[in-house]
Structure formats: structure tokens, C-alpha cells
mmCIF file of C-alpha atoms in Angstrom:
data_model
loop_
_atom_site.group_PDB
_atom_site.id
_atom_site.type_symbol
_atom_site.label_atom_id
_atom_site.label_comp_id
_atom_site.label_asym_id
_atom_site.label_seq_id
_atom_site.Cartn_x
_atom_site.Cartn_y
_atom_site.Cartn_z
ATOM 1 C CA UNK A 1 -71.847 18.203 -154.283
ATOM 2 C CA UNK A 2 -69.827 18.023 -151.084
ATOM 3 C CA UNK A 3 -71.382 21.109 -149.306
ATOM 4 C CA UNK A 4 -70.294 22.090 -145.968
ATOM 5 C CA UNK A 5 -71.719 25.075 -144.759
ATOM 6 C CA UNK A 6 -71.648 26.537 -140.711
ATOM 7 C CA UNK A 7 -73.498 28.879 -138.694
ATOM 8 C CA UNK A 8 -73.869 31.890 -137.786
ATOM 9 C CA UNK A 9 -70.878 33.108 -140.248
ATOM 10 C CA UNK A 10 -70.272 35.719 -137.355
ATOM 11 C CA UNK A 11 -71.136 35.873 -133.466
ATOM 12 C CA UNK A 12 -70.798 38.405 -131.575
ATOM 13 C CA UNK A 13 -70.922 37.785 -127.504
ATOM 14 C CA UNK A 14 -70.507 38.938 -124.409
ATOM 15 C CA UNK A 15 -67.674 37.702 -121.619
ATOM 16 C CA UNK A 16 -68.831 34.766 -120.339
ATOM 17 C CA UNK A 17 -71.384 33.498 -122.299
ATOM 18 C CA UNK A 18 -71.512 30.458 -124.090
ATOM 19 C CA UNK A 19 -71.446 30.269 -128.090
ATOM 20 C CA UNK A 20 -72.940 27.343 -129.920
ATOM 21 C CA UNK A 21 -71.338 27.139 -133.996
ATOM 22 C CA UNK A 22 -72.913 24.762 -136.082
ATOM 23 C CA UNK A 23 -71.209 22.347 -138.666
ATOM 24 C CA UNK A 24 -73.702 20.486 -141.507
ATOM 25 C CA UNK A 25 -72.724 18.541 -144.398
ATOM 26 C CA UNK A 26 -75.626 19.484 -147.004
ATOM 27 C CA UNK A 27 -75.218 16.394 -149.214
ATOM 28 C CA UNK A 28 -73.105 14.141 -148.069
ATOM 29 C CA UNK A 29 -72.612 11.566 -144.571
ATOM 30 C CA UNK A 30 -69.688 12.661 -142.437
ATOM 31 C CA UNK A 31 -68.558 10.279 -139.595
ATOM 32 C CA UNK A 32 -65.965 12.824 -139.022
ATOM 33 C CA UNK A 33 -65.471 16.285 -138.936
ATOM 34 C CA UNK A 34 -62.315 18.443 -137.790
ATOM 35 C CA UNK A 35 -62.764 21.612 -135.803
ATOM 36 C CA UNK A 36 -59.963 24.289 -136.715
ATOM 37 C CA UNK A 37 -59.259 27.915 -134.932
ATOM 38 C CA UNK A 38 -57.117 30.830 -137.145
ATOM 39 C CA UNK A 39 -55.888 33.584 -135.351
ATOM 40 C CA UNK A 40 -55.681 36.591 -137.308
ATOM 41 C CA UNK A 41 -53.359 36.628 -139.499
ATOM 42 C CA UNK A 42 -52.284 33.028 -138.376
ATOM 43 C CA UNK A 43 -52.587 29.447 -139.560
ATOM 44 C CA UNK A 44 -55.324 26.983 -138.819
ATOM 45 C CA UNK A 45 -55.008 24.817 -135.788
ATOM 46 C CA UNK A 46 -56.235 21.829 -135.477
ATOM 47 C CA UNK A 47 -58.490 21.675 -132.441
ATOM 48 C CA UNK A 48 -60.530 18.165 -132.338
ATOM 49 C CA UNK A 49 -61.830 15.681 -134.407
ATOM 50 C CA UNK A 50 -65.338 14.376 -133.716
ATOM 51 C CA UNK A 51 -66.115 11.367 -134.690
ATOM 52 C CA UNK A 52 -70.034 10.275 -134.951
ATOM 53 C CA UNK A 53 -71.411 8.797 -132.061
ATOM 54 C CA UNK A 54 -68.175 9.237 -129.930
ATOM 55 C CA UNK A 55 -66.133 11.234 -128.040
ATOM 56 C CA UNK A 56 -64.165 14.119 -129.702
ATOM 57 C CA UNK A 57 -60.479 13.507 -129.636
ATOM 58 C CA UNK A 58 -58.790 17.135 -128.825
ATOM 59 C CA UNK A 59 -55.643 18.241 -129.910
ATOM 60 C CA UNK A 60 -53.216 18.606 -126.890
ATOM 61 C CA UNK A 61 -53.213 22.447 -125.442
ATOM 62 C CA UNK A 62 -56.951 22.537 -126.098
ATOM 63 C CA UNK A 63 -59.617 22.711 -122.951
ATOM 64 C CA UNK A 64 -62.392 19.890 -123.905
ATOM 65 C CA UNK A 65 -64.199 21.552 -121.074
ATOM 66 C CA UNK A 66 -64.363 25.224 -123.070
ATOM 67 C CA UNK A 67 -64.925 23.800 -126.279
ATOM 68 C CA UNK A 68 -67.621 21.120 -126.054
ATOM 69 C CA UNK A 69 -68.044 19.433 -129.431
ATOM 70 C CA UNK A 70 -71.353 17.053 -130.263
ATOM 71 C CA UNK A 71 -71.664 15.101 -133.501
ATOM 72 C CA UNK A 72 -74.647 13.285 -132.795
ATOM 73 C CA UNK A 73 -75.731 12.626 -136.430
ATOM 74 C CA UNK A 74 -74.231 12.283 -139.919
ATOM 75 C CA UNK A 75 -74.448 15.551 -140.853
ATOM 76 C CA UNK A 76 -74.248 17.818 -137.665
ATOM 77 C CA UNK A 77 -71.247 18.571 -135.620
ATOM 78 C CA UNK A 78 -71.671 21.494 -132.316
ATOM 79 C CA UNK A 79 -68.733 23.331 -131.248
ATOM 80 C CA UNK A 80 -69.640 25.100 -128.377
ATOM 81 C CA UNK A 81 -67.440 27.509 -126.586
ATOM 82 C CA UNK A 82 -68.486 27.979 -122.943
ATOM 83 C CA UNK A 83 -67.419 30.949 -120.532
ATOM 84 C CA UNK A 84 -66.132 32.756 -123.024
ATOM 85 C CA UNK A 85 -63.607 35.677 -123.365
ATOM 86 C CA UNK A 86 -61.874 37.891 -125.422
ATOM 87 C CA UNK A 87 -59.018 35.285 -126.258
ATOM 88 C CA UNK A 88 -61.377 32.860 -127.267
ATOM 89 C CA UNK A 89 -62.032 35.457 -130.151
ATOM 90 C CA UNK A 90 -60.513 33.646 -133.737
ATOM 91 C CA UNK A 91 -62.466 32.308 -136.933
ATOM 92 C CA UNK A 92 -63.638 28.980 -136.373
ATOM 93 C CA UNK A 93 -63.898 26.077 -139.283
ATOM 94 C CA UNK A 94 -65.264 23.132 -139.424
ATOM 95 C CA UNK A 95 -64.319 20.307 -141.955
ATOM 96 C CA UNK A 96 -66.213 17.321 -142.956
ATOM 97 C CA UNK A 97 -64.652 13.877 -144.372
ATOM 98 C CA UNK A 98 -66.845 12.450 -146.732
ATOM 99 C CA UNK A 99 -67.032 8.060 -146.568
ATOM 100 C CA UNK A 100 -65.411 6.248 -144.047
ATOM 101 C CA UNK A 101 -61.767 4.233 -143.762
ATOM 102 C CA UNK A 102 -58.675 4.484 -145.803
ATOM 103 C CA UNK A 103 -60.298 5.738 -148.881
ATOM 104 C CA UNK A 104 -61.732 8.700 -147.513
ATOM 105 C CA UNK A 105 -59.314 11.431 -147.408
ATOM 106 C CA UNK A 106 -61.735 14.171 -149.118
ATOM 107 C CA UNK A 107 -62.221 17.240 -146.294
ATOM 108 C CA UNK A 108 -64.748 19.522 -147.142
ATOM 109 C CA UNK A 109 -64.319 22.971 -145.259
ATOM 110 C CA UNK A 110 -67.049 25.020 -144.279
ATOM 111 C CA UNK A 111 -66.631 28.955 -144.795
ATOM 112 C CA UNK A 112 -66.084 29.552 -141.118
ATOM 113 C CA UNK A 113 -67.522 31.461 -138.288
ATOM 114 C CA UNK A 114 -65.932 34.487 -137.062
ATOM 115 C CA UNK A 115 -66.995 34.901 -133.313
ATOM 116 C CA UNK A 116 -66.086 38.118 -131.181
ATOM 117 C CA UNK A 117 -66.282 38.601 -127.211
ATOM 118 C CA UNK A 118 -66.618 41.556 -125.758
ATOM 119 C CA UNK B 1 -44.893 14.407 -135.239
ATOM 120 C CA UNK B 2 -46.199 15.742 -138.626
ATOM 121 C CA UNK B 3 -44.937 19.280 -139.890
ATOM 122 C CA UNK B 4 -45.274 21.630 -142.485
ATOM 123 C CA UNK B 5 -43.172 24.613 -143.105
ATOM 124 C CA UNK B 6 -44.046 27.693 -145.424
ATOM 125 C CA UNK B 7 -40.478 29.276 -145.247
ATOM 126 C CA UNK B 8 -41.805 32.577 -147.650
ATOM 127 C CA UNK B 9 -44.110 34.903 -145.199
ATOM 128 C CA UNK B 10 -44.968 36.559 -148.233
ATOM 129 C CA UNK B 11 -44.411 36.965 -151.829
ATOM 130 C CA UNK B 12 -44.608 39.737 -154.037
ATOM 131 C CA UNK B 13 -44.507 40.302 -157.303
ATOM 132 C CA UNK B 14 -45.463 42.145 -161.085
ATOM 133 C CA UNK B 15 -48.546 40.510 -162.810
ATOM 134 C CA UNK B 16 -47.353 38.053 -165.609
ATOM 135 C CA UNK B 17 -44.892 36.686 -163.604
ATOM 136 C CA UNK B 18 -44.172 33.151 -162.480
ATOM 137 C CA UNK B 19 -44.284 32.485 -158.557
ATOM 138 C CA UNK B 20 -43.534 29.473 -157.343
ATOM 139 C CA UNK B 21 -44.642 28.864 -153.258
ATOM 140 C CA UNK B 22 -42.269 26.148 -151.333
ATOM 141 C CA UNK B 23 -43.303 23.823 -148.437
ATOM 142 C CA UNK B 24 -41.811 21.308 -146.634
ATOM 143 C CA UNK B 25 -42.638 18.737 -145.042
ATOM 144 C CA UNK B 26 -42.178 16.301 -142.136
ATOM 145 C CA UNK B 27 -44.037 12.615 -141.305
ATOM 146 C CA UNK B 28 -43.178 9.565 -140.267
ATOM 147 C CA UNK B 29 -46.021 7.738 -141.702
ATOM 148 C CA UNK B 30 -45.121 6.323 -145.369
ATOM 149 C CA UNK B 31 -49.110 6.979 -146.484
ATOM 150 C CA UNK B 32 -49.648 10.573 -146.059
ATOM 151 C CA UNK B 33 -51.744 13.754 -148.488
ATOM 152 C CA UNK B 34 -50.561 16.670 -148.798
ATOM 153 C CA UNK B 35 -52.754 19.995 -149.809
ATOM 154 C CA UNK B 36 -52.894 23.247 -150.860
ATOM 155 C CA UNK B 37 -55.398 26.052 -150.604
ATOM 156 C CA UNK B 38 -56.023 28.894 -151.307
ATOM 157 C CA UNK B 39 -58.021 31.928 -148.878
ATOM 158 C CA UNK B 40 -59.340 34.960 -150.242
ATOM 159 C CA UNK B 41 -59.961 37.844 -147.834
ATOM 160 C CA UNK B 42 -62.812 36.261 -147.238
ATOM 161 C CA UNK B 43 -61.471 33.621 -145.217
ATOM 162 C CA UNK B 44 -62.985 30.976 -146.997
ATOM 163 C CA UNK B 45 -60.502 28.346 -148.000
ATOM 164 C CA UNK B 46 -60.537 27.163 -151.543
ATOM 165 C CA UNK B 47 -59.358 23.403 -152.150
ATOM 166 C CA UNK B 48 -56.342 23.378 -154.969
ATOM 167 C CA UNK B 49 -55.169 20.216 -154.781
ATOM 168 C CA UNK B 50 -54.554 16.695 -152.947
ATOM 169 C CA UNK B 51 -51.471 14.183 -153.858
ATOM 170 C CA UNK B 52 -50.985 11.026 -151.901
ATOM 171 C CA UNK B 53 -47.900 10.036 -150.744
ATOM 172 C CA UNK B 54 -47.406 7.080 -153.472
ATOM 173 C CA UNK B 55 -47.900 9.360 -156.362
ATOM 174 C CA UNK B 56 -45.487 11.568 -156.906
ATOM 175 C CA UNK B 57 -46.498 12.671 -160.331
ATOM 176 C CA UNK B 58 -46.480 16.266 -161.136
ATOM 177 C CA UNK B 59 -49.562 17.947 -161.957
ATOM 178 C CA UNK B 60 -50.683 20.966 -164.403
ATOM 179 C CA UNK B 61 -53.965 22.483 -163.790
ATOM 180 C CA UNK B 62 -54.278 25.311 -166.064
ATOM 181 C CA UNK B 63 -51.543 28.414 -164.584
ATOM 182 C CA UNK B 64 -51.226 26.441 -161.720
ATOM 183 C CA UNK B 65 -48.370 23.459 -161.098
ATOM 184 C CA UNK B 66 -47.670 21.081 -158.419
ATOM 185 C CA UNK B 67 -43.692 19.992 -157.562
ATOM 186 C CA UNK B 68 -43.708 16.826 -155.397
ATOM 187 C CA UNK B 69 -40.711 15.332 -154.431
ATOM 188 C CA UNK B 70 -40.545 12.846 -151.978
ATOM 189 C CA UNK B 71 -36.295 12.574 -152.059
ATOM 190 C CA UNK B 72 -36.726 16.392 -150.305
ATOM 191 C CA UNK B 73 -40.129 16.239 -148.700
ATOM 192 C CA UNK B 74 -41.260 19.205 -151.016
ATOM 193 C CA UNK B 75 -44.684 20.019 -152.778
ATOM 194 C CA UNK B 76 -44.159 23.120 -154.755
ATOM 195 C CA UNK B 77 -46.841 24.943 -156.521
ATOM 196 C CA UNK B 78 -45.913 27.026 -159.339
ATOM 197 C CA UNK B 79 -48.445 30.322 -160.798
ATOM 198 C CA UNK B 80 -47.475 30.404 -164.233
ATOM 199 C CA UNK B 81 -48.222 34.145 -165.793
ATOM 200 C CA UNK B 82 -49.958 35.518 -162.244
ATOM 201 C CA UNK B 83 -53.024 37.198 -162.182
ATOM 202 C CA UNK B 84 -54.139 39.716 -159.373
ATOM 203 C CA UNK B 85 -57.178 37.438 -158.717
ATOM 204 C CA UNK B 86 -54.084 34.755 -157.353
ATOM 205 C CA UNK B 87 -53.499 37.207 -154.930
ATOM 206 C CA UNK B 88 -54.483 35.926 -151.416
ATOM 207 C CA UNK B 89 -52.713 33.711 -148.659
ATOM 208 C CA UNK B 90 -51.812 29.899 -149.507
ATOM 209 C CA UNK B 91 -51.773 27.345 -147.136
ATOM 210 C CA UNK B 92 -49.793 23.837 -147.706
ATOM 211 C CA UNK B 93 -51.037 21.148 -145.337
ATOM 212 C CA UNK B 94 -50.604 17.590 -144.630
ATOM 213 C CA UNK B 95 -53.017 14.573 -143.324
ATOM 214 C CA UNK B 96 -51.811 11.029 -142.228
ATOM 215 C CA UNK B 97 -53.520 8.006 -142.399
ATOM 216 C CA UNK B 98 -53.898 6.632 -138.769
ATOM 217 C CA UNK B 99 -55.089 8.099 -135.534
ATOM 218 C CA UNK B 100 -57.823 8.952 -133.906
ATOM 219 C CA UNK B 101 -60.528 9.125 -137.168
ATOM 220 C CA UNK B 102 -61.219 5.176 -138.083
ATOM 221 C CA UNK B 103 -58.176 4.743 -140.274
ATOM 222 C CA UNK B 104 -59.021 7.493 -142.568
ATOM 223 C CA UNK B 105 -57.305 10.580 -143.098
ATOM 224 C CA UNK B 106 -56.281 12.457 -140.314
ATOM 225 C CA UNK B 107 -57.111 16.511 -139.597
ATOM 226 C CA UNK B 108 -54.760 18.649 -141.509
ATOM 227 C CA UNK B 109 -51.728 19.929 -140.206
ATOM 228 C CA UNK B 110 -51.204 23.227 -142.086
ATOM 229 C CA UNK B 111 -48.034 25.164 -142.776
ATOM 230 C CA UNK B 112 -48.018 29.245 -141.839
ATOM 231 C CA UNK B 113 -49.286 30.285 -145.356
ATOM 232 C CA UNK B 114 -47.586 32.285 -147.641
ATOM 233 C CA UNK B 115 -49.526 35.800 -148.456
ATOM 234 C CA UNK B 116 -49.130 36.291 -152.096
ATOM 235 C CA UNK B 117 -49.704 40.191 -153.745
ATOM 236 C CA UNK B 118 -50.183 40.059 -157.249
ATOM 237 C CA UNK B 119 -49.691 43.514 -158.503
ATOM 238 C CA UNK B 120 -50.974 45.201 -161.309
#
């Protein structure tokens, strides 16, 4: 159990063009999921947590306006990079927190999306 | 603000031998987790382990062991007899317990990673 999976796995775009990534936990209820960028060869970065129902809460240095996250079930979050261009280029993952208050501190990663602009 | 430092870039060493990756960490919360993972080449991150901040029991999985030590905000994980499958970069992270996510566990902060090279 505790599936997480994301899609595409890899994107491909053109400058300026918006990119929709996909976060869905298979068997479980997530009221929150975390959206993280790695640079290559770098460390994951927290960029927002979306909360079900709610506004994301973005990390500071990150544009809510470029990265437009919906979580508007249980199971789905959107990450959606708008406008986008070569620096926006980085492996994307998603995580999902199983249960809700104190007791859940499970994250469940996806395997990540690697998107590319051109 | 919560921080995690991975002081070894990256490690190398002789198959059969012990390797033990450091981190370090800062929080001012007193309810915390701290991670590890592991990612393969292929980017996806494999869960290792999750210790709350109240239990600072050591743990043995197999070749693998965990160090915490809350005197010097450390959690340590030891590779007993390495294999070249171990090779791939490890991440130590850390969550708190407050913010923005309804009193649950935070987003992770992670450290730099350490790239471990198992070789033959």
C-alpha cells in the first residue's frame, strides 16, 4: 500500500508554454501533499504544500503565479508550471501524507517528473 | 529555521567496507522526524527510515544502522559490509510538527546528500 505515483515521468516543452504534472495517491486519502524541485545534481527543495480544499502554502523564493498547484480531491494534487523556460527545467516530486493531524507523519514520494524546456 | 547538513559530498570506498554517512541537524521545535533515503540513478527516492524526536533508540535493519543522538543533533547511518547495489546518493531530512499542514508533519527539509560509490 501507500502508492504515489505522478505523471508524465518526463515532459518535454517548449519556452513559454505551460506544463501540467500530476500527483495521485493510488490507495490511500492525502489531505496534503508537498511539491519538491531537484536541480541536477542538487537537493530537493521544498516548494509548497497543498492542502485539500485550500490554498497552497509556498515556500518563500517561489512564484505562486508560475507554479499553480490544485488539490481539489483526496487523491489528486496539479502542479502546473506556466510560461515556462529553460530555468524552470529540474525533476519535480510530489509527496503525499497519508491520515490527518499529529499522527500522520508518513510521506509517500512519487517517482518524479523530469520536465525539459526548450 | 530547520536545517540539515550533509558535511561528506561524497564517499568512496572498497566493497566490504563499513561507511558510516553523518548529518546534522538544526530545529527549534522539541517534536521533530528525521529521515533518510536513499536515490538510485533513477531518481526515485527510496524511504530508509523515520525516528521521532522522543525516541532516540538506535536501530539495526539488516547492513544498515541508525546513530541518533539528540545531545549533538546527529542521525548517523552506518552500511555495515557495503555492497555496490548501496551505491547511490543519500539524503538525510527533517519534518516538524506545526505549520502550515493541520498540525501534522511538515514538508521535509533535506540535507545536500552524500553520493556514495561502492566499488568493486
Amino acid at each position: 500500500g501507500a502508492v504515489v505515483s505522478q505523471h508524465p515521468s518526463w515532459v518535454i516543452c517548449k519556452s513559454g508554454t505551460s506544463v501540467k504534472i500530476e500527483c495521485r495517491s493510488l490507495d490511500f486519502q492525502a489531505t496534503t501533499m508537498f511539491w519538491y524541485r531537484q536541480f541536477p545534481k542538487q537537493s530537493l527543495m521544498l516548494m509548497a504544500t497543498s492542502n485539500e480544499g485550500s490554498k497552497a502554502t509556498y515556500e518563500q523564493g517561489v512564484e505562486k503565479d508560475k507554479f499553480l498547484i490544485n488539490h481539489a480531491s483526496l487523491t489528486l494534487s496539479t502542479l502546473t508550471v506556466t510560461s515556462a523556460h529553460p530555468e524552470d527545467s529540474s525533476f519535480y516530486i510530489c509527496s503525499a501524507r497519508r491520515g490527518i493531524g499529529r499522527v500522520s507523519y508518513e510521506q509517500y514520494f512519487g517517482p518524479g517528473t523530469r520536465l525539459t524546456v526548450t | 529555521a530547520q536545517k540539515v547538513t550533509q558535511a561528506q559530498t561524497e564517499i568512496s570506498v572498497v566493497e566490504k567496507e563499513d561507511v558510516t554517512l553523518d548529518c546534522v541537524y538544526e530545529t527549534r521545535d522539541t517534536t521533530y522526524y528525521l529521515f533518510w533515503y536513499k536515490q538510485p540513478p533513477s531518481g526515485e527516492l527510496v524511504f530508509l527510515i523515520r525516528r521521532n524526536s522522543f525516541d532516540e533508540q538506535n536501530e539495526i535493519s539488516g547492513r544498515y544502522s541508525w546513530n541518533f543522538q539528540k545531545s549533538t543533533s546527529s542521525f548517523n547511518f552506518t552500511i555495515t559490509a557495503s555492497q555496490v547495489v548501496d551505491s547511490a546518493v543519500y539524503f538525510c531530512a527533517l519534518s516538524e510538527a506545526s505549520g502550515n499542514s493541520g498540525g501534522g508533519a511538515d514538508g521535509l527539509t533535506f540535507g545536500k546528500g552524500t553520493h556514495l560509490i561502492i566499488q568493486p
